C-alpha positions as a printed Julia matrix, in Angstrom:
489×3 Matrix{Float64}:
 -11.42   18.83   15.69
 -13.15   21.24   13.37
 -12.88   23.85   16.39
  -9.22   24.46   16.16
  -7.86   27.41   13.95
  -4.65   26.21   11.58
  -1.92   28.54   11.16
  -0.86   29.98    8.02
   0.47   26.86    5.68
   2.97   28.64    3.76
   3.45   30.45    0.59
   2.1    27.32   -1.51
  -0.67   26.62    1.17
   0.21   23.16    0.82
  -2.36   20.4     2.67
  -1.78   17.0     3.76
  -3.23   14.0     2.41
  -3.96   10.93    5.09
  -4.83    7.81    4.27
  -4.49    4.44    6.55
  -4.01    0.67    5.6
  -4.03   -2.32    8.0
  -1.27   -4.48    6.07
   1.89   -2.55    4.96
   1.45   -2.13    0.66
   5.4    -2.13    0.7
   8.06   -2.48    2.82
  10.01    0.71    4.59
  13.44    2.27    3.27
  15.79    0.29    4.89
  13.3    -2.84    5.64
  14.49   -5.88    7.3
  17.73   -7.86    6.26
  15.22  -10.81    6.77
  12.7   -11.58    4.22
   8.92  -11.16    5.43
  10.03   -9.47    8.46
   9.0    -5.8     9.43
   5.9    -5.1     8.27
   4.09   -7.49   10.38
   0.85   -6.09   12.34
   0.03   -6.85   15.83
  -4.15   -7.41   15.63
  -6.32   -8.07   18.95
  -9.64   -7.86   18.91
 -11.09   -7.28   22.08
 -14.91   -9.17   22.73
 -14.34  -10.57   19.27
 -16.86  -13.47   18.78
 -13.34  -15.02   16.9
 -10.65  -13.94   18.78
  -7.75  -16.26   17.42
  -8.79  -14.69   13.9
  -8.91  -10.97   14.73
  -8.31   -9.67   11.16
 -11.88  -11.09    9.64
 -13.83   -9.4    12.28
 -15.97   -6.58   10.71
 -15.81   -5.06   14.03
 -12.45   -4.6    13.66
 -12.37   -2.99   10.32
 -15.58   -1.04   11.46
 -13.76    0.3    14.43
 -10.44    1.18   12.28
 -12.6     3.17    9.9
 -14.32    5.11   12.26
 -11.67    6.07   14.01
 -10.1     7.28   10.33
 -13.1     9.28    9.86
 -12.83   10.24   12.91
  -9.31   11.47   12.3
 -10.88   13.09    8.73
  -8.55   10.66    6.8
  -8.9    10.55    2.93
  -9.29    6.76    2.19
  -8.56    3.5     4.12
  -7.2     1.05    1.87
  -7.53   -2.67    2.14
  -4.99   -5.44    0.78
  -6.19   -8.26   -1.08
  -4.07  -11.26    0.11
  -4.55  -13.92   -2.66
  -2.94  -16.82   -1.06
  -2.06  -18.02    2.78
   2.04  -17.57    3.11
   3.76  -20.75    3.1
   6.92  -22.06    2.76
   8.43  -25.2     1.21
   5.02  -26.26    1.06
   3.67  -25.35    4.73
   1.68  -22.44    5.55
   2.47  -20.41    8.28
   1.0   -17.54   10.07
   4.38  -15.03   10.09
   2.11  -12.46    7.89
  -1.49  -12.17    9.12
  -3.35  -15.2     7.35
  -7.24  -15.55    6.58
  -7.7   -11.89    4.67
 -10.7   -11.46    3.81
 -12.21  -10.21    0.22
 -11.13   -6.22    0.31
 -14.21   -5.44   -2.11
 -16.83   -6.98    0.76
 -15.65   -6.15    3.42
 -15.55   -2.3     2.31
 -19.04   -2.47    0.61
 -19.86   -2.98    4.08
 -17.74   -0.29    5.57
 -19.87    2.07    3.3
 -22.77    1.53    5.71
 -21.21    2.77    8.65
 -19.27    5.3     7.35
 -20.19    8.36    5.53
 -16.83   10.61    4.22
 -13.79    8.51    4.24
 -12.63    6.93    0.94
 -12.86    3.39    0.92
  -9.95    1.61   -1.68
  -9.35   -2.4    -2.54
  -6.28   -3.65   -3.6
  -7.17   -5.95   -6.71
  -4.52   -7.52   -8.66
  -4.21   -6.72  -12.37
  -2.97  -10.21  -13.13
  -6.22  -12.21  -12.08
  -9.0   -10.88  -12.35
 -11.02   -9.54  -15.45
 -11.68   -6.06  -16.43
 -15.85   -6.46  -16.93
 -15.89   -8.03  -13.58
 -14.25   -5.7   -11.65
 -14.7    -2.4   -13.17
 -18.81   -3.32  -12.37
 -17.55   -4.15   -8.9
 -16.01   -0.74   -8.0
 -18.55    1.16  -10.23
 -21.01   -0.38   -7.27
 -18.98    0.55   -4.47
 -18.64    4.1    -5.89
 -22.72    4.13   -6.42
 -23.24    2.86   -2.84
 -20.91    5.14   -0.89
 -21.54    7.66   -2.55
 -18.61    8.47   -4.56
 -15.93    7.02   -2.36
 -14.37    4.16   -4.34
 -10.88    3.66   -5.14
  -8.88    1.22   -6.81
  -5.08    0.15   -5.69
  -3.9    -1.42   -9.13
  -1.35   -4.16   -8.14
   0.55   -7.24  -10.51
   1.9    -9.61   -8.65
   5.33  -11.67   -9.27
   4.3   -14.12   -6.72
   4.6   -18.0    -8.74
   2.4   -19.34   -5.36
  -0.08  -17.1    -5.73
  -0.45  -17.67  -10.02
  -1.21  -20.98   -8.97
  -4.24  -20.2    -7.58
  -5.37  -19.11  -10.61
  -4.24  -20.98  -14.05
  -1.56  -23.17  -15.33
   1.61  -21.44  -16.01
   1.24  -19.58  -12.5
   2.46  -16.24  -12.74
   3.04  -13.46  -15.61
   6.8   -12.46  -17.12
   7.3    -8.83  -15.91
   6.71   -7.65  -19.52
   3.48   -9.23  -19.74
   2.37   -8.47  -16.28
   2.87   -4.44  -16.84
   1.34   -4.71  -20.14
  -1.36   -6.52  -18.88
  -2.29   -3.79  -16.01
  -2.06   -1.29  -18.53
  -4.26   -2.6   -20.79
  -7.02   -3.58  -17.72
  -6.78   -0.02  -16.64
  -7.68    1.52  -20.04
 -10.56   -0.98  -20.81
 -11.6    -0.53  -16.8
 -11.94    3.5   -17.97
 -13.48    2.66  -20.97
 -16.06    0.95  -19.04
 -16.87    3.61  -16.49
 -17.01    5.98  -19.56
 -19.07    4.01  -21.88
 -22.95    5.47  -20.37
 -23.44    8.98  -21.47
 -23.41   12.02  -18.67
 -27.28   11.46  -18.79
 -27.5     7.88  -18.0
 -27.82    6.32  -21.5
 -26.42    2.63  -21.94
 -23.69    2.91  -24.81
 -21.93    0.13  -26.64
 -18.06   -0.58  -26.11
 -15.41   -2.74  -27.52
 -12.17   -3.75  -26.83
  -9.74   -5.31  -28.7
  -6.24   -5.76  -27.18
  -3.39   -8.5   -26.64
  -4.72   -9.24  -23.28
  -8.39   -8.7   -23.59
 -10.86   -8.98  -26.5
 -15.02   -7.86  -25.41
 -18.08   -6.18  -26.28
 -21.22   -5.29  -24.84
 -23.08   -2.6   -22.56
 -21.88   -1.83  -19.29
 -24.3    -2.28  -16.36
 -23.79    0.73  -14.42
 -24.65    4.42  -15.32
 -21.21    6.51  -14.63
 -20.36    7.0   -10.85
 -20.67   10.11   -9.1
 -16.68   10.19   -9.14
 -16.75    9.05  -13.04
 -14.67    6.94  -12.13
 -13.09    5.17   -8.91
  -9.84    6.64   -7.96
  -6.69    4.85   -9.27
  -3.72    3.97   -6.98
  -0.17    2.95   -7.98
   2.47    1.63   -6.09
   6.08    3.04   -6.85
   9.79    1.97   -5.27
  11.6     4.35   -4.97
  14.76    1.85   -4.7
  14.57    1.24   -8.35
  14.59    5.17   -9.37
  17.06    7.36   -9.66
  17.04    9.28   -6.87
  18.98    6.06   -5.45
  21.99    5.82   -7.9
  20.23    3.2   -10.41
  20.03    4.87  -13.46
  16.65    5.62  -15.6
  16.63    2.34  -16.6
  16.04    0.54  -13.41
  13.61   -1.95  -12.82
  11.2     0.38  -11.04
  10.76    2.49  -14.17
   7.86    0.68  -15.64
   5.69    1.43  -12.32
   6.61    5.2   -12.65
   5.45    5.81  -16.32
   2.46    3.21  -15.48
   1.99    5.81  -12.39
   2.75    8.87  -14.86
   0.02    7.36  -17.8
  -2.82    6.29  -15.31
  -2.27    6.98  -11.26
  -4.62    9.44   -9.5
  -2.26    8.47   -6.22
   0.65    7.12   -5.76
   2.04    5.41   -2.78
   5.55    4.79   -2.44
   8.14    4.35    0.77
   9.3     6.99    2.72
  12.93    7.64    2.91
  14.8    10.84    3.82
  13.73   13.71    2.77
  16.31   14.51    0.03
  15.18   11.02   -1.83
  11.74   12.39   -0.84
  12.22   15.46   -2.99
  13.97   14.02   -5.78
  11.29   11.3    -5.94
   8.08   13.85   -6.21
   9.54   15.88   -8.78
  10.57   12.89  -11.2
   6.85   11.52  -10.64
   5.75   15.2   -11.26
   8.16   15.81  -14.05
   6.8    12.33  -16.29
   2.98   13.48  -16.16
   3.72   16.12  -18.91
   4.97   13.24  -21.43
   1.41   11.72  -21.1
  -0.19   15.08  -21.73
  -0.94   15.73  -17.9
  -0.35   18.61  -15.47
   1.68   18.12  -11.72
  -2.0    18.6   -10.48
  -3.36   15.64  -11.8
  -1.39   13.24   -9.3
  -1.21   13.02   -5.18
   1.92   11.27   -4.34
   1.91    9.37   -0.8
   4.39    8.03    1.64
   3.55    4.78    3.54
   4.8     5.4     7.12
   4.51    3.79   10.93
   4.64    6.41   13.8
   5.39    5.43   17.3
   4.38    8.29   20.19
   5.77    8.71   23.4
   5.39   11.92   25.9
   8.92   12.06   25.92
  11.38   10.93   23.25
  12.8     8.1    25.34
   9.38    6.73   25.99
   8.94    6.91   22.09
  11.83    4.42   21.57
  11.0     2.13   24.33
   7.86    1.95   23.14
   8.7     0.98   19.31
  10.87   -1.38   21.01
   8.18   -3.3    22.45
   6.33   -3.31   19.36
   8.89   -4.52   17.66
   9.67   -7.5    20.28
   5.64   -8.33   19.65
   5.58   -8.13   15.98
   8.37  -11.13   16.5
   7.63  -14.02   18.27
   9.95  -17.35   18.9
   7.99  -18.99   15.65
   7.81  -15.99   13.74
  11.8   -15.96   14.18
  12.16  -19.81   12.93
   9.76  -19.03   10.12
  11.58  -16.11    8.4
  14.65  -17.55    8.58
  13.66  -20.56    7.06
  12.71  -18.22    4.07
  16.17  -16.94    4.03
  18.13  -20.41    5.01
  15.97  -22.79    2.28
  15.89  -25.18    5.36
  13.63  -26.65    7.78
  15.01  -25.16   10.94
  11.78  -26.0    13.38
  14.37  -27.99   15.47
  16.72  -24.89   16.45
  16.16  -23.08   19.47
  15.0   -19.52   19.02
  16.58  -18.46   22.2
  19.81  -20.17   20.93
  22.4   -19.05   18.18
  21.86  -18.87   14.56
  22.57  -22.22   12.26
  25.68  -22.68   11.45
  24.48  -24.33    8.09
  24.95  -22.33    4.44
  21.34  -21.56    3.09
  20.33  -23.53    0.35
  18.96  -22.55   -3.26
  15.27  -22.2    -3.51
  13.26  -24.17   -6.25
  11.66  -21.93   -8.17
   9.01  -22.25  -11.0
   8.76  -18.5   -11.57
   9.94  -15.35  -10.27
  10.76  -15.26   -6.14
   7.43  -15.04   -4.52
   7.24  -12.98   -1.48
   9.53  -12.81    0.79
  11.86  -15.78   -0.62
  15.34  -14.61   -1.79
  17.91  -16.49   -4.28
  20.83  -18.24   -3.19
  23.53  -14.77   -3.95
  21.02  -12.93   -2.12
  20.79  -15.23    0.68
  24.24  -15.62    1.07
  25.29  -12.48    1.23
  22.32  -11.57    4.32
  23.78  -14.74    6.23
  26.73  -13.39    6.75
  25.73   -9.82    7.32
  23.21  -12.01   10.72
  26.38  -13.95   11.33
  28.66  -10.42   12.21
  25.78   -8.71   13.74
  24.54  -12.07   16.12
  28.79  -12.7    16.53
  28.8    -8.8    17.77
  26.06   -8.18   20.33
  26.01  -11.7    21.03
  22.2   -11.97   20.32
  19.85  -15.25   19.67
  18.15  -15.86   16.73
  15.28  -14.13   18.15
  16.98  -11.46   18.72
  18.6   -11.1    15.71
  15.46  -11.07   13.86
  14.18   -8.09   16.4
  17.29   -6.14   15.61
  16.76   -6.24   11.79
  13.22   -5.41   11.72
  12.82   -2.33   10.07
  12.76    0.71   12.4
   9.72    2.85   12.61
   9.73    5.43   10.25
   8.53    8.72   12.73
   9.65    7.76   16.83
   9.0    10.47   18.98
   6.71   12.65   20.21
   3.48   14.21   19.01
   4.7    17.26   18.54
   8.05   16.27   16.83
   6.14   13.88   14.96
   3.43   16.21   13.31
   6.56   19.15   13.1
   8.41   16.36   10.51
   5.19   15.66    8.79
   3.82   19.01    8.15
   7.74   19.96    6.69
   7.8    16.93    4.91
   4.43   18.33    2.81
   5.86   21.7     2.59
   8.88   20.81    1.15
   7.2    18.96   -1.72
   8.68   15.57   -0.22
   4.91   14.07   -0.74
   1.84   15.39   -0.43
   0.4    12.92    2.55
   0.76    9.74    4.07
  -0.54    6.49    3.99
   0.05    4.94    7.84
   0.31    1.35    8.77
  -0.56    1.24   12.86
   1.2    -1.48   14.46
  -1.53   -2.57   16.28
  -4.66   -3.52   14.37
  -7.15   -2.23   14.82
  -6.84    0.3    18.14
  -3.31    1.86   17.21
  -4.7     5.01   14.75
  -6.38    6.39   17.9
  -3.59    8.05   19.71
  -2.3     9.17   15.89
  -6.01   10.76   15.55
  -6.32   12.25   19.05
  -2.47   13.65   19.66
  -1.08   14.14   15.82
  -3.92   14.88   13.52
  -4.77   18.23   16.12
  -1.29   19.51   15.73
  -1.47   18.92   11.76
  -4.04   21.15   12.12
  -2.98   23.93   14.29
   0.32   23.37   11.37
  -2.06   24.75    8.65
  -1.29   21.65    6.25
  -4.65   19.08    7.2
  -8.11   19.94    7.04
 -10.27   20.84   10.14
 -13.38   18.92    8.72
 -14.5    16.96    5.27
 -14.77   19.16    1.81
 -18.58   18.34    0.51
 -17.58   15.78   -2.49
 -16.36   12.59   -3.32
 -12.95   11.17   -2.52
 -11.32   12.24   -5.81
 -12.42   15.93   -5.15
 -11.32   15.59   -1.61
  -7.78   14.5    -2.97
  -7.78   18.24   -5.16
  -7.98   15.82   -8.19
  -9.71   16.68  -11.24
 -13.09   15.25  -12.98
 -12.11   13.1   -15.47
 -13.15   13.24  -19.22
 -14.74   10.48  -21.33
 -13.45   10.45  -24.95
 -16.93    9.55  -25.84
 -18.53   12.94  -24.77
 -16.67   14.38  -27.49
 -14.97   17.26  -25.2
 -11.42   18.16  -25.55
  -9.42   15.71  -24.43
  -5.63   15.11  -24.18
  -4.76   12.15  -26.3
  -3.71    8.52  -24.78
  -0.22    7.76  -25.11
   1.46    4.68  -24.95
   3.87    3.93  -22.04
   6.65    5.62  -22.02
   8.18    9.17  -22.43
   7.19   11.04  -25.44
   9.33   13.05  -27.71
């Protein structure tokens, strides 16, 4: 691909970012009436020595990185998937089941790949900062600079139960929590001098209290790369107001985020999105520079439009099978509806509340909630006279970019110009052969746009991103002060 000459980018000579993930990291504008629906990947594994278990074959994560470095991607990021999905005590396979460990499984990746950024989700709320800062400080050693960390805290009461008494954390505690494991996690990385002396540190916060030496010498990024998650459905670019539920994760973004990955919408919430992200950095002491915001999309291609949407159709029909239909809307009825007919019509019972010993875990929904998307299925099925099965298909989220290549890399490349984002994180469908025809038919044209790269910048990821070195207090340099969260006066 490094043959082909771009054309001029613009007046800001704005690039792309591209990054991929194999399990969506949050749900599409306009995602599914029905909970757990939409984001579900199709995996196959062809000659796998475990096909029924596709998704904890190396090969298949081996393959899906090579083609992203193939593709000159910036990072490939891997979920963590704590617990199996269940409901009303049975597990089910609706969401891909069986994850395995995202830190092992791209140690691994390292090996066979040489320039693409390798990233772990790792959940704030259980695990420890000593641990895992020593964890990504060894990825970053071994790859060479390519480590990145997706910061997540998860609300899920199933999943908290995996780990100690109490199950999961209050919202309060749970943002207060990441914030504090990020800044001790820095501390860490920074704690060895730039000539690879051992220096004390110590910590003493409401969440953690240690002391000791780090094991590691500093990274050749400094430190891993640090990922937030926004929604944009809580800002207030959507009519909620400034203080929304979602404003915690933008000033947690705005105080500590190298990336940030949020849903894409249209392209006026797009706008008004990066600029708020852009315009908090300067209340933590930090320049528009200092972040990459990124827009989680799926593309369908098709050499003709109409193929395009005939094709996402089909996908959408196999990301939804007759159990997968039962399944998620026993996570919106509260019922055991294994005895209904998924080529019949929808239950003409009222869903029921959902016990709950903490906050809804994924997917569930309360009762007002519930009630409300019954009767929205009810109209809909009632209207196109469609099965339960189908009524599942037609509420799956649409595909976020139908059409073809050309179209498709024409939206993206204005999309980055217009300071909507500045890249996009893509979830393929189909796990792990669907990035190909993205890499072979879109990433050329992104080129021959001017806005991606025609082969890899010497460096580590967080140069690759345009981000800056960072700066350990304990060098003594000039450094901006920490602020607490929240917008300074």
């Amino acid at each position: 691909m490094s043959g082909r000459r771009p054309r001029d980018a613009g007046p800001q000579g704005r690039r792309c970012h591209l990054a991929v993930v194999p399990h969506a990291p949050l749900r599409a504008e306009g995602a599914s009436a029905v909970p757990g629906v939409g984001d579900t990947a199709v995996w196959s594994a062809p000659g796998a020595r475990n096909p029924t278990r596709p998704q904890i074959e190396f090969a298949s994560f081996a393959r899906l990185a090579r083609t992203a470095e193939r593709g000159l991607f910036d990072f490939l990021l891997l979920a963590e998937g704590l617990r199996l999905p269940e409901h009303r005590g049975r597990v089910h396979d609706v969401d891909v089941t069986g994850r395995p460990e995202p830190l092992t499984v791209l140690n691994a990746l390292a090996g066979v790949t040489a320039d693409l950024g390798l990233v772990a989700t790792v959940d704030a709320a259980f695990h420890e900062p000593f641990d895992l800062a020593r964890r990504l400080a060894t990825l970053d050693h071994l790859s060479g600079g390519r480590a990145g960390w997706h910061v997540v805290t998860s609300s899920d009461a199933l999943t908290g139960g995996n780990f100690r008494r109490g199950a999961c954390l209050g919202p309060a505690d749970r943002h207060h929590r990441a914030a504090e494991f990020v800044a001790t996690a820095s501390q860490l990385w920074d704690s060895w001098t730039p000539d690879a002396g051992p220096r004390p540190f110590a910590h003493r916060g409401p969440h953690f209290d240690i002391a000791g030496e780090f094991t590691l010498p500093r990274s050749p990024q400094g430190r891993p790369v640090v990922i937030r998650t926004v929604d944009p459905v809580n800002g207030p670019e959507e009519g909620r107001g400034q203080d929304a539920p979602g404003r915690d994760d933008r000033e947690a973004a705005a105080a500590t985020a190298d990336v940030v990955l949020t849903r894409h919408g249209t392209p006026e919430a797009g706008r008004a999105r990066y600029a708020d992200l852009k315009g908090r950095l300067a209340g933590y002491g930090r320049d528009p520079g200092e972040l990459r915001i990124m827009s989680a999309i799926t593309v369908v291609l098709g050499d003709t439009a109409a193929e395009a949407q005939e094709r996402a159709a089909t996908i959408r029909r196999q990301q939804v099978s007759p159990r997968h239909a039962l399944l998620a809307l026993e996570r919106l009825w509260g019922r055991d509806l294994s005895a209904y007919d998924p080529d019949g019509p929808l239950p003409g019972l009222d869903p029921v509340p959902e016990p709950l010993t903490g906050p809804p875990a994924g997917g569930r929904t309360r009762r007002g909630e519930a009630l409300a998307t019954v009767r929205r299925l009810r109209a809909l099925s009632q209207e196109k006279g469609l099965s339960i099965r189908q009524t599942v298909i037609e509420t799956t989220a649409r595909q976020s970019f139908v059409g073809t290549p050309e179209a498709v890399a024409a939206d993206l490349a204005e999309l980055v110009r217009e300071e909507a984002t500045d890249g996009f994180v893509l979830v393929p469908q189909l796990v792990p052969e669907g990035l190909d025809e993205f890499v072979d038919r879109v990433v050329p044209l992104l080129q021959e746009h001017g806005v991606f790269r025609t082969e890899y910048e010497p460096g580590t990821l967080r140069s690759r991103l345009g981000l800056p070195a960072p700066v350990a207090a304990q060098d003594g340099a000039a450094r901006r002060p920490v602020r607490p969260l929240g917008p300074q006066g």
